[in-house]
PDB file of C-alpha atoms in Angstrom:
ATOM      1  CA  MET T   1      50.487 118.295  84.196  1.00 35.00           C
ATOM      2  CA  GLU T   2      48.304 116.253  86.533  1.00 38.00           C
ATOM      3  CA  ARG T   3      49.048 116.113  90.192  1.00 43.00           C
ATOM      4  CA  ALA T   4      50.793 113.010  91.410  1.00 52.00           C
ATOM      5  CA  GLN T   5      48.660 110.401  93.107  1.00 49.00           C
ATOM      6  CA  GLY T   6      49.493 107.746  95.698  1.00 55.00           C
ATOM      7  CA  PRO T   7      47.953 105.946  98.666  1.00 56.00           C
ATOM      8  CA  SER T   8      49.721 108.092 101.241  1.00 56.00           C
ATOM      9  CA  ILE T   9      48.808 111.427  99.589  1.00 52.00           C
ATOM     10  CA  ASP T  10      46.301 113.768 101.255  1.00 57.00           C
ATOM     11  CA  PRO T  11      44.669 115.695  98.357  1.00 65.00           C
ATOM     12  CA  ALA T  12      43.482 118.526 100.621  1.00 61.00           C
ATOM     13  CA  ASP T  13      47.010 119.261 101.815  1.00 54.00           C
ATOM     14  CA  VAL T  14      48.391 119.058  98.276  1.00 50.00           C
ATOM     15  CA  ALA T  15      45.784 121.587  97.148  1.00 59.00           C
ATOM     16  CA  ARG T  16      46.550 123.907 100.068  1.00 55.00           C
ATOM     17  CA  PHE T  17      50.265 124.102  99.310  1.00 48.00           C
ATOM     18  CA  SER T  18      49.670 124.247  95.547  1.00 51.00           C
ATOM     19  CA  ALA T  19      47.626 127.426  96.003  1.00 56.00           C
ATOM     20  CA  GLN T  20      50.655 129.063  97.659  1.00 56.00           C
ATOM     21  CA  ALA T  21      53.272 127.745  95.218  1.00 55.00           C
ATOM     22  CA  ALA T  22      54.340 131.084  93.758  1.00 67.00           C
ATOM     23  CA  GLU T  23      55.121 132.438  97.243  1.00 80.00           C
ATOM     24  CA  TRP T  24      57.692 129.820  98.302  1.00 80.00           C
ATOM     25  CA  TRP T  25      60.691 132.099  97.713  1.00 84.00           C
ATOM     26  CA  ASP T  26      59.229 135.238  99.316  1.00 84.00           C
ATOM     27  CA  PRO T  27      61.083 135.520 102.661  1.00 81.00           C
ATOM     28  CA  LYS T  28      58.254 137.702 104.002  1.00 80.00           C
ATOM     29  CA  GLY T  29      55.404 135.622 102.570  1.00 78.00           C
ATOM     30  CA  PRO T  30      53.483 132.591 103.877  1.00 74.00           C
ATOM     31  CA  PHE T  31      56.667 130.507 104.035  1.00 75.00           C
ATOM     32  CA  ALA T  32      58.682 133.057 106.022  1.00 73.00           C
ATOM     33  CA  PRO T  33      58.875 130.648 109.012  1.00 75.00           C
ATOM     34  CA  LEU T  34      60.553 128.046 106.788  1.00 74.00           C
ATOM     35  CA  HIS T  35      63.107 130.624 105.650  1.00 78.00           C
ATOM     36  CA  ARG T  36      63.962 131.266 109.319  1.00 81.00           C
ATOM     37  CA  PHE T  37      63.875 127.552 110.131  1.00 80.00           C
ATOM     38  CA  ASN T  38      66.004 126.508 107.167  1.00 88.00           C
ATOM     39  CA  PRO T  39      69.488 127.303 108.544  1.00 89.00           C
ATOM     40  CA  ALA T  40      68.947 124.989 111.535  1.00 90.00           C
ATOM     41  CA  ARG T  41      67.672 122.195 109.282  1.00 90.00           C
ATOM     42  CA  LEU T  42      70.604 122.626 106.919  1.00 93.00           C
ATOM     43  CA  ARG T  43      73.170 122.502 109.728  1.00 93.00           C
ATOM     44  CA  PHE T  44      71.621 119.343 111.115  1.00 95.00           C
ATOM     45  CA  VAL T  45      71.564 117.559 107.757  1.00 96.00           C
ATOM     46  CA  ARG T  46      75.070 118.726 106.833  1.00 97.00           C
ATOM     47  CA  ASP T  47      76.608 117.648 110.120  1.00 96.00           C
ATOM     48  CA  ARG T  48      74.805 114.299 110.388  1.00 97.00           C
ATOM     49  CA  VAL T  49      75.581 113.277 106.818  1.00 98.00           C
ATOM     50  CA  ALA T  50      79.207 114.413 107.097  1.00 98.00           C
ATOM     51  CA  ASP T  51      79.626 112.406 110.301  1.00 98.00           C
ATOM     52  CA  HIS T  52      77.975 109.355 108.784  1.00 98.00           C
ATOM     53  CA  TYR T  53      80.176 109.324 105.678  1.00 98.00           C
ATOM     54  CA  GLY T  54      83.350 110.596 107.387  1.00 98.00           C
ATOM     55  CA  LEU T  55      83.495 113.825 105.369  1.00 98.00           C
ATOM     56  CA  ASN T  56      84.703 117.320 106.234  1.00 97.00           C
ATOM     57  CA  ALA T  57      81.613 119.523 106.091  1.00 95.00           C
ATOM     58  CA  ASN T  58      83.741 122.686 105.985  1.00 92.00           C
ATOM     59  CA  THR T  59      85.220 121.985 102.561  1.00 94.00           C
ATOM     60  CA  ARG T  60      83.760 123.301  99.322  1.00 91.00           C
ATOM     61  CA  ALA T  61      81.046 120.982  97.983  1.00 95.00           C
ATOM     62  CA  PRO T  62      81.834 118.297 100.607  1.00 97.00           C
ATOM     63  CA  PHE T  63      79.144 115.925  99.350  1.00 98.00           C
ATOM     64  CA  ALA T  64      80.157 115.757  95.697  1.00 98.00           C
ATOM     65  CA  GLY T  65      79.509 112.254  94.389  1.00 97.00           C
ATOM     66  CA  LEU T  66      76.623 111.517  96.776  1.00 98.00           C
ATOM     67  CA  LYS T  67      73.028 111.206  95.597  1.00 98.00           C
ATOM     68  CA  LEU T  68      70.268 112.855  97.654  1.00 98.00           C
ATOM     69  CA  ILE T  69      66.506 112.850  97.275  1.00 98.00           C
ATOM     70  CA  ASP T  70      64.299 115.500  98.902  1.00 98.00           C
ATOM     71  CA  ILE T  71      60.789 114.040  99.268  1.00 98.00           C
ATOM     72  CA  GLY T  72      58.053 116.657  99.532  1.00 94.00           C
ATOM     73  CA  CYS T  73      60.414 119.397  98.392  1.00 94.00           C
ATOM     74  CA  GLY T  74      57.877 122.204  98.073  1.00 90.00           C
ATOM     75  CA  GLY T  75      59.478 125.157  96.325  1.00 92.00           C
ATOM     76  CA  GLY T  76      63.017 123.833  96.708  1.00 94.00           C
ATOM     77  CA  LEU T  77      64.141 125.612  99.885  1.00 93.00           C
ATOM     78  CA  LEU T  78      66.202 122.582 100.911  1.00 95.00           C
ATOM     79  CA  ALA T  79      67.023 121.174  97.493  1.00 97.00           C
ATOM     80  CA  GLU T  80      68.948 124.238  96.346  1.00 96.00           C
ATOM     81  CA  PRO T  81      71.381 124.475  99.290  1.00 96.00           C
ATOM     82  CA  MET T  82      71.841 120.700  99.151  1.00 98.00           C
ATOM     83  CA  ARG T  83      72.908 121.027  95.501  1.00 98.00           C
ATOM     84  CA  ARG T  84      75.330 123.821  96.447  1.00 97.00           C
ATOM     85  CA  MET T  85      76.888 121.468  98.998  1.00 97.00           C
ATOM     86  CA  GLY T  86      77.743 119.103  96.148  1.00 98.00           C
ATOM     87  CA  PHE T  87      74.937 116.536  96.259  1.00 98.00           C
ATOM     88  CA  GLU T  88      73.411 115.252  93.035  1.00 98.00           C
ATOM     89  CA  VAL T  89      69.841 116.223  93.926  1.00 98.00           C
ATOM     90  CA  THR T  90      66.521 114.709  92.952  1.00 98.00           C
ATOM     91  CA  ALA T  91      63.525 116.510  94.458  1.00 98.00           C
ATOM     92  CA  LEU T  92      59.889 115.538  94.226  1.00 96.00           C
ATOM     93  CA  ASP T  93      56.540 116.876  95.305  1.00 94.00           C
ATOM     94  CA  ALA T  94      52.976 115.725  94.743  1.00 91.00           C
ATOM     95  CA  SER T  95      52.066 119.263  93.637  1.00 89.00           C
ATOM     96  CA  SER T  96      52.957 120.089  90.021  1.00 90.00           C
ATOM     97  CA  GLU T  97      52.563 123.790  90.928  1.00 88.00           C
ATOM     98  CA  ASN T  98      55.259 123.483  93.599  1.00 89.00           C
ATOM     99  CA  ILE T  99      57.539 121.656  91.171  1.00 93.00           C
ATOM    100  CA  GLY T 100      57.007 124.342  88.541  1.00 90.00           C
ATOM    101  CA  THR T 101      57.990 127.047  91.027  1.00 89.00           C
ATOM    102  CA  ALA T 102      61.014 125.067  92.259  1.00 92.00           C
ATOM    103  CA  ARG T 103      62.249 124.267  88.748  1.00 91.00           C
ATOM    104  CA  ALA T 104      61.894 127.866  87.580  1.00 90.00           C
ATOM    105  CA  HIS T 105      63.797 129.223  90.584  1.00 90.00           C
ATOM    106  CA  ALA T 106      66.627 126.684  90.201  1.00 92.00           C
ATOM    107  CA  GLU T 107      67.001 127.650  86.546  1.00 90.00           C
ATOM    108  CA  GLN T 108      67.140 131.334  87.478  1.00 88.00           C
ATOM    109  CA  VAL T 109      70.035 130.728  89.883  1.00 91.00           C
ATOM    110  CA  GLY T 110      71.814 128.235  87.625  1.00 94.00           C
ATOM    111  CA  LEU T 111      71.374 125.034  89.649  1.00 96.00           C
ATOM    112  CA  ASP T 112      70.899 121.663  87.962  1.00 97.00           C
ATOM    113  CA  ILE T 113      68.337 119.891  90.143  1.00 97.00           C
ATOM    114  CA  ARG T 114      66.185 117.028  88.913  1.00 98.00           C
ATOM    115  CA  TYR T 115      62.639 117.996  89.876  1.00 96.00           C
ATOM    116  CA  LYS T 116      59.720 115.581  89.525  1.00 96.00           C
ATOM    117  CA  ALA T 117      55.990 115.942  90.177  1.00 94.00           C
ATOM    118  CA  SER T 118      55.655 112.519  91.719  1.00 94.00           C
ATOM    119  CA  THR T 119      54.960 110.565  94.877  1.00 94.00           C
ATOM    120  CA  VAL T 120      57.451 108.446  96.743  1.00 96.00           C
ATOM    121  CA  GLU T 121      55.396 105.356  95.912  1.00 95.00           C
ATOM    122  CA  GLN T 122      55.704 106.143  92.211  1.00 95.00           C
ATOM    123  CA  MET T 123      59.455 106.534  92.589  1.00 96.00           C
ATOM    124  CA  VAL T 124      59.715 103.139  94.271  1.00 96.00           C
ATOM    125  CA  GLU T 125      57.538 101.486  91.620  1.00 95.00           C
ATOM    126  CA  ALA T 126      59.702 103.031  88.875  1.00 96.00           C
ATOM    127  CA  GLY T 127      62.830 101.521  90.424  1.00 96.00           C
ATOM    128  CA  GLU T 128      64.381 104.917  91.188  1.00 95.00           C
ATOM    129  CA  GLY T 129      67.389 105.117  93.443  1.00 92.00           C
ATOM    130  CA  PRO T 130      68.841 104.023  95.679  1.00 97.00           C
ATOM    131  CA  PHE T 131      70.087 107.263  97.233  1.00 98.00           C
ATOM    132  CA  ASP T 132      72.897 107.939  99.690  1.00 98.00           C
ATOM    133  CA  VAL T 133      70.680 110.431 101.537  1.00 98.00           C
ATOM    134  CA  VAL T 134      66.878 110.532 101.767  1.00 98.00           C
ATOM    135  CA  LEU T 135      65.237 113.613 103.280  1.00 98.00           C
ATOM    136  CA  THR T 136      61.581 113.986 104.176  1.00 96.00           C
ATOM    137  CA  MET T 137      61.263 117.194 106.133  1.00 94.00           C
ATOM    138  CA  GLU T 138      57.986 118.433 107.620  1.00 89.00           C
ATOM    139  CA  VAL T 139      56.013 116.210 105.227  1.00 92.00           C
ATOM    140  CA  ILE T 140      54.878 113.124 107.122  1.00 94.00           C
ATOM    141  CA  GLU T 141      52.384 115.116 109.221  1.00 89.00           C
ATOM    142  CA  HIS T 142      50.580 116.076 106.001  1.00 85.00           C
ATOM    143  CA  VAL T 143      50.071 112.624 104.461  1.00 92.00           C
ATOM    144  CA  ALA T 144      47.055 110.347 104.742  1.00 90.00           C
ATOM    145  CA  ASP T 145      49.023 107.192 105.623  1.00 95.00           C
ATOM    146  CA  PRO T 146      52.233 108.073 107.492  1.00 95.00           C
ATOM    147  CA  GLU T 147      53.423 104.486 107.857  1.00 97.00           C
ATOM    148  CA  ALA T 148      53.032 103.665 104.167  1.00 96.00           C
ATOM    149  CA  PHE T 149      54.756 106.943 103.335  1.00 96.00           C
ATOM    150  CA  VAL T 150      57.811 106.590 105.586  1.00 97.00           C
ATOM    151  CA  ARG T 151      58.299 102.932 104.715  1.00 97.00           C
ATOM    152  CA  ALA T 152      58.239 103.838 101.025  1.00 97.00           C
ATOM    153  CA  CYS T 153      60.794 106.570 101.724  1.00 98.00           C
ATOM    154  CA  SER T 154      63.041 104.035 103.451  1.00 98.00           C
ATOM    155  CA  GLN T 155      63.021 101.810 100.368  1.00 97.00           C
ATOM    156  CA  LEU T 156      64.864 104.544  98.455  1.00 98.00           C
ATOM    157  CA  VAL T 157      67.816 104.489 100.890  1.00 98.00           C
ATOM    158  CA  LYS T 158      70.822 102.558  99.652  1.00 98.00           C
ATOM    159  CA  PRO T 159      72.435  99.968 101.958  1.00 98.00           C
ATOM    160  CA  GLY T 160      74.611 101.937 104.350  1.00 98.00           C
ATOM    161  CA  GLY T 161      72.733 105.134 103.490  1.00 98.00           C
ATOM    162  CA  ILE T 162      70.962 107.599 105.747  1.00 98.00           C
ATOM    163  CA  MET T 163      67.408 108.925 105.990  1.00 98.00           C
ATOM    164  CA  ILE T 164      66.328 111.968 107.997  1.00 98.00           C
ATOM    165  CA  VAL T 165      62.682 112.523 108.932  1.00 98.00           C
ATOM    166  CA  ALA T 166      61.559 115.838 110.423  1.00 94.00           C
ATOM    167  CA  THR T 167      58.113 116.467 111.885  1.00 92.00           C
ATOM    168  CA  LEU T 168      56.128 117.873 114.820  1.00 89.00           C
ATOM    169  CA  ASN T 169      55.536 116.101 118.115  1.00 91.00           C
ATOM    170  CA  ARG T 170      52.017 115.267 119.284  1.00 86.00           C
ATOM    171  CA  THR T 171      52.453 116.701 122.762  1.00 79.00           C
ATOM    172  CA  LEU T 172      50.520 119.350 124.679  1.00 64.00           C
ATOM    173  CA  LYS T 173      53.405 121.730 123.979  1.00 64.00           C
ATOM    174  CA  GLY T 174      53.212 120.799 120.306  1.00 54.00           C
ATOM    175  CA  LEU T 175      49.495 121.597 120.303  1.00 55.00           C
ATOM    176  CA  LEU T 176      49.873 124.924 122.081  1.00 54.00           C
ATOM    177  CA  LEU T 177      53.000 126.230 120.342  1.00 58.00           C
ATOM    178  CA  GLY T 178      53.286 124.221 117.128  1.00 52.00           C
ATOM    179  CA  LYS T 179      49.614 124.666 116.270  1.00 48.00           C
ATOM    180  CA  PHE T 180      47.764 127.476 118.064  1.00 42.00           C
ATOM    181  CA  VAL T 181      50.580 129.958 118.700  1.00 47.00           C
ATOM    182  CA  ALA T 182      52.230 129.401 115.298  1.00 54.00           C
ATOM    183  CA  GLU T 183      48.946 129.696 113.382  1.00 48.00           C
ATOM    184  CA  TYR T 184      46.758 132.049 115.414  1.00 40.00           C
ATOM    185  CA  VAL T 185      49.091 134.196 117.546  1.00 46.00           C
ATOM    186  CA  LEU T 186      52.365 134.613 115.657  1.00 50.00           C
ATOM    187  CA  ARG T 187      50.631 133.836 112.338  1.00 53.00           C
ATOM    188  CA  TRP T 188      53.770 132.117 111.060  1.00 54.00           C
ATOM    189  CA  VAL T 189      51.644 129.875 108.849  1.00 57.00           C
ATOM    190  CA  PRO T 190      48.046 130.191 107.617  1.00 56.00           C
ATOM    191  CA  ALA T 191      45.370 128.907 109.981  1.00 58.00           C
ATOM    192  CA  GLY T 192      44.579 125.286 109.265  1.00 54.00           C
ATOM    193  CA  THR T 193      48.031 124.397 107.940  1.00 60.00           C
ATOM    194  CA  HIS T 194      48.493 121.724 110.601  1.00 60.00           C
ATOM    195  CA  ASN T 195      46.244 119.128 112.153  1.00 67.00           C
ATOM    196  CA  TRP T 196      47.552 118.294 115.624  1.00 57.00           C
ATOM    197  CA  LYS T 197      46.042 114.816 115.418  1.00 76.00           C
ATOM    198  CA  GLN T 198      48.441 114.127 112.525  1.00 77.00           C
ATOM    199  CA  PHE T 199      51.512 115.090 114.561  1.00 86.00           C
ATOM    200  CA  LEU T 200      53.618 112.025 115.395  1.00 92.00           C
ATOM    201  CA  LYS T 201      55.469 110.941 118.503  1.00 95.00           C
ATOM    202  CA  PRO T 202      59.058 109.747 117.960  1.00 95.00           C
ATOM    203  CA  ASP T 203      58.234 106.232 119.126  1.00 97.00           C
ATOM    204  CA  GLU T 204      55.473 106.036 116.516  1.00 96.00           C
ATOM    205  CA  ILE T 205      57.956 106.707 113.730  1.00 97.00           C
ATOM    206  CA  ARG T 206      60.320 104.188 115.256  1.00 97.00           C
ATOM    207  CA  ASP T 207      57.512 101.621 115.346  1.00 98.00           C
ATOM    208  CA  MET T 208      56.543 102.325 111.713  1.00 97.00           C
ATOM    209  CA  LEU T 209      60.078 101.453 110.647  1.00 98.00           C
ATOM    210  CA  LYS T 210      60.612  98.441 112.918  1.00 97.00           C
ATOM    211  CA  ASP T 211      60.251  95.927 110.077  1.00 97.00           C
ATOM    212  CA  GLU T 212      62.667  97.779 107.798  1.00 98.00           C
ATOM    213  CA  PRO T 213      66.438  97.044 107.854  1.00 98.00           C
ATOM    214  CA  LEU T 214      67.160 100.324 109.634  1.00 98.00           C
ATOM    215  CA  THR T 215      68.793 101.543 112.818  1.00 98.00           C
ATOM    216  CA  VAL T 216      66.696 104.488 114.017  1.00 98.00           C
ATOM    217  CA  THR T 217      67.998 107.128 116.437  1.00 98.00           C
ATOM    218  CA  GLY T 218      66.493 110.273 117.871  1.00 95.00           C
ATOM    219  CA  PRO T 219      64.563 112.345 118.529  1.00 97.00           C
ATOM    220  CA  TYR T 220      66.845 115.315 117.912  1.00 95.00           C
ATOM    221  CA  GLY T 221      64.957 118.454 118.834  1.00 91.00           C
ATOM    222  CA  LEU T 222      64.910 121.873 117.236  1.00 82.00           C
ATOM    223  CA  SER T 223      63.592 124.814 119.210  1.00 77.00           C
ATOM    224  CA  TYR T 224      62.976 128.501 118.585  1.00 74.00           C
ATOM    225  CA  ASP T 225      64.740 131.244 120.555  1.00 72.00           C
ATOM    226  CA  LEU T 226      62.203 134.065 120.556  1.00 68.00           C
ATOM    227  CA  LEU T 227      64.606 136.652 121.986  1.00 70.00           C
ATOM    228  CA  ASN T 228      67.238 136.095 119.292  1.00 72.00           C
ATOM    229  CA  ASP T 229      64.761 135.112 116.547  1.00 70.00           C
ATOM    230  CA  ARG T 230      66.657 131.966 115.616  1.00 74.00           C
ATOM    231  CA  TRP T 231      66.338 128.196 115.613  1.00 71.00           C
ATOM    232  CA  GLY T 232      68.823 125.772 117.081  1.00 74.00           C
ATOM    233  CA  GLU T 233      69.084 122.314 118.585  1.00 81.00           C
ATOM    234  CA  GLY T 234      66.980 121.979 121.716  1.00 77.00           C
ATOM    235  CA  ASP T 235      64.169 119.918 123.209  1.00 78.00           C
ATOM    236  CA  SER T 236      62.036 117.662 121.033  1.00 81.00           C
ATOM    237  CA  ASP T 237      58.643 118.568 122.481  1.00 85.00           C
ATOM    238  CA  ILE T 238      57.599 120.478 119.343  1.00 83.00           C
ATOM    239  CA  ASN T 239      59.918 120.041 116.342  1.00 86.00           C
ATOM    240  CA  TYR T 240      62.258 117.072 116.037  1.00 93.00           C
ATOM    241  CA  MET T 241      64.152 114.861 113.620  1.00 94.00           C
ATOM    242  CA  MET T 242      64.725 111.124 113.459  1.00 97.00           C
ATOM    243  CA  VAL T 243      67.761 109.565 111.763  1.00 98.00           C
ATOM    244  CA  ALA T 244      67.630 106.111 110.173  1.00 98.00           C
ATOM    245  CA  ILE T 245      70.669 104.229 108.869  1.00 98.00           C
ATOM    246  CA  LYS T 246      70.074 101.338 106.482  1.00 98.00           C
ATOM    247  CA  LYS T 247      72.080  98.237 107.241  1.00 96.00           C
ATOM    248  CA  ALA T 248      74.839  97.611 104.721  1.00 90.00           C
TER     249      ALA T 248
END
């Protein structure tokens, strides 16, 4: 299977993550930081979507009947828990290796997730969607054309639907902690995983979406508590999320 192509894709980043595809589900491997980060991301998505649609997040499979797409899904670390929450999940990644790993793991645990080696632009061109929920988490800082990417993502949101974008902030704190400490001191991710110049400020994302029929709120920060080794909501100087609601 050939790797997906698109104008916003950065081939070097696709190749980097493809080389690590088999290690996505190793909680002590290269993606260990994502395994620790995941609970905070999941809580945020669950609570925001439940609030938006007036659902009780504490019920079993509260999002049954809603369609979700996870753009840049990697090995499926978000797609699987989203399916368990009841969403009908489509998940795509530009790396066919990542999709192969994600599909194999979902089959092993008995989850029916629609995985596609594709780009968001290809999904738009194919007339896919729309989706009740669009997620693009820690992806936009790895693409060649962030504006083209996030605007394409927004086109997959149904009227009245919700999109959540997560990324890293281009601040001095983001450079020191999100780049140098994470890569060279704590060694949470391999050196070279991030390019600080590709980090985005919240207002830049807001500006990229200004011509789309969306109401954008945020940033909503996530921060790491070193003493308790856990992530939770906090300041937005390093990691943050933006929420966009498409006008009905």
